[in-house]
PDB file of C-alpha atoms in Angstrom:
ATOM      1  CA  MET B1421      -1.050  -3.153   2.380  1.00 70.00           C
ATOM      2  CA  GLY B1422      -1.231  -0.979  -0.668  1.00 67.00           C
ATOM      3  CA  GLY B1423      -0.665  -0.993  -4.381  1.00 61.00           C
ATOM      4  CA  SER B1424       1.234   0.934  -7.011  1.00 54.00           C
ATOM      5  CA  THR B1425       0.118  -0.259 -10.453  1.00 55.00           C
ATOM      6  CA  ASP B1426      -2.639   1.212 -12.607  1.00 59.00           C
ATOM      7  CA  ASP B1427      -4.824  -1.729 -11.593  1.00 59.00           C
ATOM      8  CA  ASP B1428      -4.101  -1.170  -7.879  1.00 54.00           C
ATOM      9  CA  VAL B1429      -4.354   2.600  -7.722  1.00 53.00           C
ATOM     10  CA  GLN B1430      -7.648   3.688  -9.183  1.00 53.00           C
ATOM     11  CA  HIS B1431      -8.027   6.484  -6.627  1.00 51.00           C
ATOM     12  CA  GLY B1432      -5.184   8.248  -4.885  1.00 55.00           C
ATOM     13  CA  ASP B1433      -1.519   9.019  -5.342  1.00 64.00           C
ATOM     14  CA  ARG B1434       0.311   6.077  -6.955  1.00 67.00           C
ATOM     15  CA  GLU B1435       3.788   7.558  -6.405  1.00 73.00           C
ATOM     16  CA  THR B1436       3.250   8.112  -2.669  1.00 73.00           C
ATOM     17  CA  VAL B1437       1.836   4.633  -2.151  1.00 72.00           C
ATOM     18  CA  ALA B1438       4.719   3.092  -4.148  1.00 73.00           C
ATOM     19  CA  GLN B1439       7.219   4.948  -1.941  1.00 76.00           C
ATOM     20  CA  ARG B1440       5.498   3.712   1.218  1.00 73.00           C
ATOM     21  CA  LEU B1441       5.527   0.127  -0.059  1.00 75.00           C
ATOM     22  CA  ALA B1442       9.205   0.403  -0.973  1.00 79.00           C
ATOM     23  CA  GLY B1443      10.009   1.830   2.462  1.00 79.00           C
ATOM     24  CA  PHE B1444       8.175  -1.000   4.187  1.00 78.00           C
ATOM     25  CA  ALA B1445       9.886  -3.635   2.047  1.00 78.00           C
ATOM     26  CA  SER B1446      13.308  -2.132   2.813  1.00 85.00           C
ATOM     27  CA  VAL B1447      12.946  -2.665   6.574  1.00 84.00           C
ATOM     28  CA  ALA B1448      10.490  -5.530   6.997  1.00 81.00           C
ATOM     29  CA  ASP B1449      10.073  -9.040   5.732  1.00 81.00           C
ATOM     30  CA  GLY B1450       6.382  -9.556   5.137  1.00 82.00           C
ATOM     31  CA  ASP B1451       3.638 -10.110   2.635  1.00 87.00           C
ATOM     32  CA  VAL B1452       2.163  -7.258   0.657  1.00 84.00           C
ATOM     33  CA  ILE B1453      -1.609  -7.216   0.435  1.00 87.00           C
ATOM     34  CA  ARG B1454      -2.286  -5.576  -2.904  1.00 82.00           C
ATOM     35  CA  THR B1455      -5.361  -3.382  -3.081  1.00 82.00           C
ATOM     36  CA  ASP B1456      -6.665  -0.232  -4.649  1.00 78.00           C
ATOM     37  CA  LEU B1457      -6.907   2.806  -2.418  1.00 74.00           C
ATOM     38  CA  THR B1458     -10.601   2.503  -1.593  1.00 79.00           C
ATOM     39  CA  GLY B1459     -12.169   1.263   1.630  1.00 84.00           C
ATOM     40  CA  THR B1460     -14.086  -1.377  -0.314  1.00 89.00           C
ATOM     41  CA  GLY B1461     -10.912  -2.643  -1.965  1.00 87.00           C
ATOM     42  CA  ALA B1462      -9.032  -2.662   1.349  1.00 89.00           C
ATOM     43  CA  TYR B1463     -11.792  -4.583   3.109  1.00 94.00           C
ATOM     44  CA  ARG B1464     -11.991  -7.188   0.342  1.00 94.00           C
ATOM     45  CA  ALA B1465      -8.211  -7.608   0.079  1.00 93.00           C
ATOM     46  CA  VAL B1466      -7.688  -8.045   3.840  1.00 95.00           C
ATOM     47  CA  ARG B1467     -10.604 -10.498   4.157  1.00 96.00           C
ATOM     48  CA  GLU B1468      -9.291 -12.599   1.257  1.00 96.00           C
ATOM     49  CA  TYR B1469      -5.742 -12.511   2.622  1.00 96.00           C
ATOM     50  CA  LEU B1470      -6.828 -13.598   6.099  1.00 97.00           C
ATOM     51  CA  GLN B1471      -8.991 -16.411   4.695  1.00 96.00           C
ATOM     52  CA  GLU B1472      -5.927 -17.810   2.891  1.00 96.00           C
ATOM     53  CA  GLN B1473      -3.750 -17.837   6.038  1.00 93.00           C
ATOM     54  CA  THR B1474      -3.553 -20.736   8.458  1.00 92.00           C
ATOM     55  CA  ILE B1475      -1.897 -18.423  11.004  1.00 93.00           C
ATOM     56  CA  PRO B1476      -2.738 -14.702  10.888  1.00 92.00           C
ATOM     57  CA  PRO B1477       0.086 -12.174  10.660  1.00 93.00           C
ATOM     58  CA  GLN B1478       1.150 -10.348  13.806  1.00 93.00           C
ATOM     59  CA  GLY B1479       0.173  -7.046  12.283  1.00 93.00           C
ATOM     60  CA  LEU B1480      -0.747  -4.926   9.295  1.00 93.00           C
ATOM     61  CA  VAL B1481       0.902  -1.747   8.072  1.00 89.00           C
ATOM     62  CA  VAL B1482      -1.809   0.095   6.154  1.00 88.00           C
ATOM     63  CA  GLY B1483      -0.676   2.530   3.463  1.00 81.00           C
ATOM     64  CA  THR B1484      -3.419   5.119   3.952  1.00 81.00           C
ATOM     65  CA  PHE B1485      -5.639   6.333   6.751  1.00 81.00           C
ATOM     66  CA  GLY B1486      -8.649   5.957   4.480  1.00 79.00           C
ATOM     67  CA  GLN B1487      -8.091   2.197   4.340  1.00 85.00           C
ATOM     68  CA  ALA B1488      -7.472   1.700   8.062  1.00 88.00           C
ATOM     69  CA  ALA B1489     -11.123   1.471   9.209  1.00 88.00           C
ATOM     70  CA  ALA B1490     -11.861  -1.000   6.406  1.00 91.00           C
ATOM     71  CA  ALA B1491      -8.829  -3.081   7.362  1.00 93.00           C
ATOM     72  CA  MET B1492      -9.863  -3.114  11.045  1.00 92.00           C
ATOM     73  CA  ARG B1493     -13.385  -4.168  10.099  1.00 93.00           C
ATOM     74  CA  ALA B1494     -12.061  -6.950   7.848  1.00 96.00           C
ATOM     75  CA  VAL B1495      -9.880  -8.216  10.688  1.00 96.00           C
ATOM     76  CA  THR B1496     -12.721  -8.274  13.209  1.00 94.00           C
ATOM     77  CA  ASP B1497     -15.176  -9.747  10.686  1.00 96.00           C
ATOM     78  CA  SER B1498     -12.634 -12.554  10.247  1.00 96.00           C
ATOM     79  CA  GLY B1499     -12.998 -13.357  13.950  1.00 96.00           C
ATOM     80  CA  LEU B1500      -9.722 -11.747  15.050  1.00 96.00           C
ATOM     81  CA  ARG B1501      -9.219  -9.052  17.689  1.00 95.00           C
ATOM     82  CA  VAL B1502      -7.319  -5.798  17.241  1.00 94.00           C
ATOM     83  CA  PRO B1503      -4.810  -5.601  18.952  1.00 93.00           C
ATOM     84  CA  GLY B1504      -5.166  -8.952  20.745  1.00 93.00           C
ATOM     85  CA  ASP B1505      -4.617 -11.134  17.665  1.00 95.00           C
ATOM     86  CA  LEU B1506      -3.362  -8.644  15.095  1.00 95.00           C
ATOM     87  CA  ARG B1507      -1.997  -5.111  15.405  1.00 95.00           C
ATOM     88  CA  ILE B1508      -2.576  -2.293  12.922  1.00 93.00           C
ATOM     89  CA  VAL B1509      -0.579   0.845  12.099  1.00 91.00           C
ATOM     90  CA  ALA B1510      -1.705   3.277   9.392  1.00 88.00           C
ATOM     91  CA  PHE B1511      -0.285   6.372   7.723  1.00 82.00           C
ATOM     92  CA  ASP B1512      -1.412  10.008   7.946  1.00 75.00           C
ATOM     93  CA  ALA B1513      -4.413   9.817  10.231  1.00 68.00           C
ATOM     94  CA  ASP B1514      -6.154  12.934  11.394  1.00 68.00           C
ATOM     95  CA  VAL B1515      -8.007  13.739  14.610  1.00 63.00           C
ATOM     96  CA  ARG B1516     -10.579  11.017  13.841  1.00 65.00           C
ATOM     97  CA  ARG B1517      -7.926   8.416  14.747  1.00 65.00           C
ATOM     98  CA  ASP B1518      -8.836   8.886  18.410  1.00 66.00           C
ATOM     99  CA  TYR B1519     -12.593   8.428  18.047  1.00 64.00           C
ATOM    100  CA  GLY B1520     -13.067   4.880  16.816  1.00 72.00           C
ATOM    101  CA  GLN B1521     -13.863   1.987  19.110  1.00 77.00           C
ATOM    102  CA  ILE B1522     -10.099   1.772  19.600  1.00 84.00           C
ATOM    103  CA  SER B1523      -7.585   4.482  18.744  1.00 85.00           C
ATOM    104  CA  LEU B1524      -5.485   3.954  15.625  1.00 86.00           C
ATOM    105  CA  ALA B1525      -1.676   3.886  15.726  1.00 88.00           C
ATOM    106  CA  THR B1526      -0.389   6.146  12.956  1.00 86.00           C
ATOM    107  CA  VAL B1527       2.698   7.541  11.310  1.00 85.00           C
ATOM    108  CA  GLN B1528       2.120  11.298  11.044  1.00 84.00           C
ATOM    109  CA  GLN B1529       3.626  13.801   8.616  1.00 81.00           C
ATOM    110  CA  PRO B1530       3.705  17.510   9.563  1.00 84.00           C
ATOM    111  CA  ILE B1531       1.010  18.347   6.976  1.00 80.00           C
ATOM    112  CA  ASP B1532       0.605  21.994   8.049  1.00 83.00           C
ATOM    113  CA  THR B1533       4.341  22.610   7.633  1.00 85.00           C
ATOM    114  CA  ILE B1534       4.451  20.832   4.269  1.00 82.00           C
ATOM    115  CA  VAL B1535       1.450  22.792   2.951  1.00 84.00           C
ATOM    116  CA  GLY B1536       2.874  26.069   4.246  1.00 85.00           C
ATOM    117  CA  GLY B1537       6.168  25.446   2.444  1.00 83.00           C
ATOM    118  CA  ALA B1538       4.383  24.464  -0.768  1.00 82.00           C
ATOM    119  CA  LEU B1539       2.219  27.592  -0.695  1.00 86.00           C
ATOM    120  CA  ASP B1540       5.255  29.762  -0.009  1.00 85.00           C
ATOM    121  CA  ARG B1541       7.052  28.268  -3.020  1.00 83.00           C
ATOM    122  CA  LEU B1542       3.949  28.607  -5.200  1.00 87.00           C
ATOM    123  CA  LEU B1543       3.631  32.267  -4.286  1.00 89.00           C
ATOM    124  CA  GLY B1544       7.276  32.952  -5.139  1.00 83.00           C
ATOM    125  CA  GLY B1545       8.803  32.529  -1.719  1.00 75.00           C
ATOM    126  CA  ASP B1546      12.329  31.286  -1.200  1.00 73.00           C
ATOM    127  CA  THR B1547      11.535  28.037   0.648  1.00 67.00           C
ATOM    128  CA  PRO B1548      14.280  25.454  -0.023  1.00 73.00           C
ATOM    129  CA  ASP B1549      13.549  21.805  -0.772  1.00 73.00           C
ATOM    130  CA  ARG B1550      13.689  19.789   2.422  1.00 75.00           C
ATOM    131  CA  SER B1551      12.635  16.542   3.980  1.00 76.00           C
ATOM    132  CA  TYR B1552      10.245  16.444   6.891  1.00 80.00           C
ATOM    133  CA  ALA B1553      10.389  14.293  10.001  1.00 83.00           C
ATOM    134  CA  VAL B1554       7.468  11.981  10.687  1.00 83.00           C
ATOM    135  CA  THR B1555       6.212  10.885  14.096  1.00 84.00           C
ATOM    136  CA  LEU B1556       4.771   7.583  15.237  1.00 84.00           C
ATOM    137  CA  ARG B1557       1.651   8.163  17.353  1.00 84.00           C
ATOM    138  CA  ALA B1558       0.900   5.054  19.339  1.00 84.00           C
ATOM    139  CA  GLY B1559      -2.679   3.943  19.656  1.00 87.00           C
ATOM    140  CA  GLU B1560      -4.634   1.015  20.970  1.00 89.00           C
ATOM    141  CA  SER B1561      -4.566  -0.687  17.549  1.00 90.00           C
ATOM    142  CA  CYS B1562      -0.875  -1.502  18.080  1.00 88.00           C
ATOM    143  CA  GLY B1563      -1.269  -2.586  21.686  1.00 85.00           C
ATOM    144  CA  SER B1564      -0.614   0.704  23.453  1.00 77.00           C
ATOM    145  CA  SER B1565      -2.740   1.149  26.537  1.00 66.00           C
ATOM    146  CA  ARG B1566      -2.906   4.884  25.907  1.00 56.00           C
ATOM    147  CA  ARG B1567      -5.198   6.533  23.394  1.00 48.00           C
ATOM    148  CA  SER B1568      -2.566   9.029  22.265  1.00 45.00           C
ATOM    149  CA  GLU B1569       1.156   8.822  22.813  1.00 43.00           C
ATOM    150  CA  HIS B1570       4.023  10.419  20.913  1.00 46.00           C
ATOM    151  CA  PHE B1571       7.196   8.466  20.202  1.00 44.00           C
ATOM    152  CA  ARG B1572      10.506   9.713  18.907  1.00 45.00           C
ATOM    153  CA  PRO B1573      10.430  11.358  15.463  1.00 46.00           C
ATOM    154  CA  TRP B1574      12.563   9.826  12.727  1.00 45.00           C
ATOM    155  CA  ARG B1575      13.421  10.743   9.145  1.00 44.00           C
TER     156      ARG B1575
END
C-alpha cells in the first residue's frame, strides 16, 4: 500500500514511495491500495479495501513504518487476525517495531550508514555514490514465532 501522486502523497517523500511501489510491482502480482502517507489515510484505505473483498488478501506490504500500526488496526477492526488471516510487512521500522501487541516484520535500511555518508559528502568528504543493502527482519506480523530475527540481506 502506498501512493505516488500529488493526491496520494500529501505528507512524505513521493519519490521514495513511488520507488517502493515500483519495486513491489516488479516482483509481485497484487493489488495496490492507494493512500496518502498518514495513519488516518492508511487506516481508511485498508478498511475500505477489505470491505470490498470477498476473500481477504494473504498479506499487505506497507510502504512506510508510520502506516503499519494503522494498517494493523484496520485489519483487526475488520475482524481479521494478524498473522492468522493476513500477514503484514512494513518498511523502515525502528526499535518500536518490537513493542506492539505483536512485533512487526520490516525491511530495514542501514540508516546510520546512509546518514553518515550523506554528512561526509555534505562536509566535503570523498564518499562515493553507492547502494546499500537492506535486511528483512522477521516479526510476528508475518507469521514468525520469534519477535526479532534477521534474514539474509539483499540488494
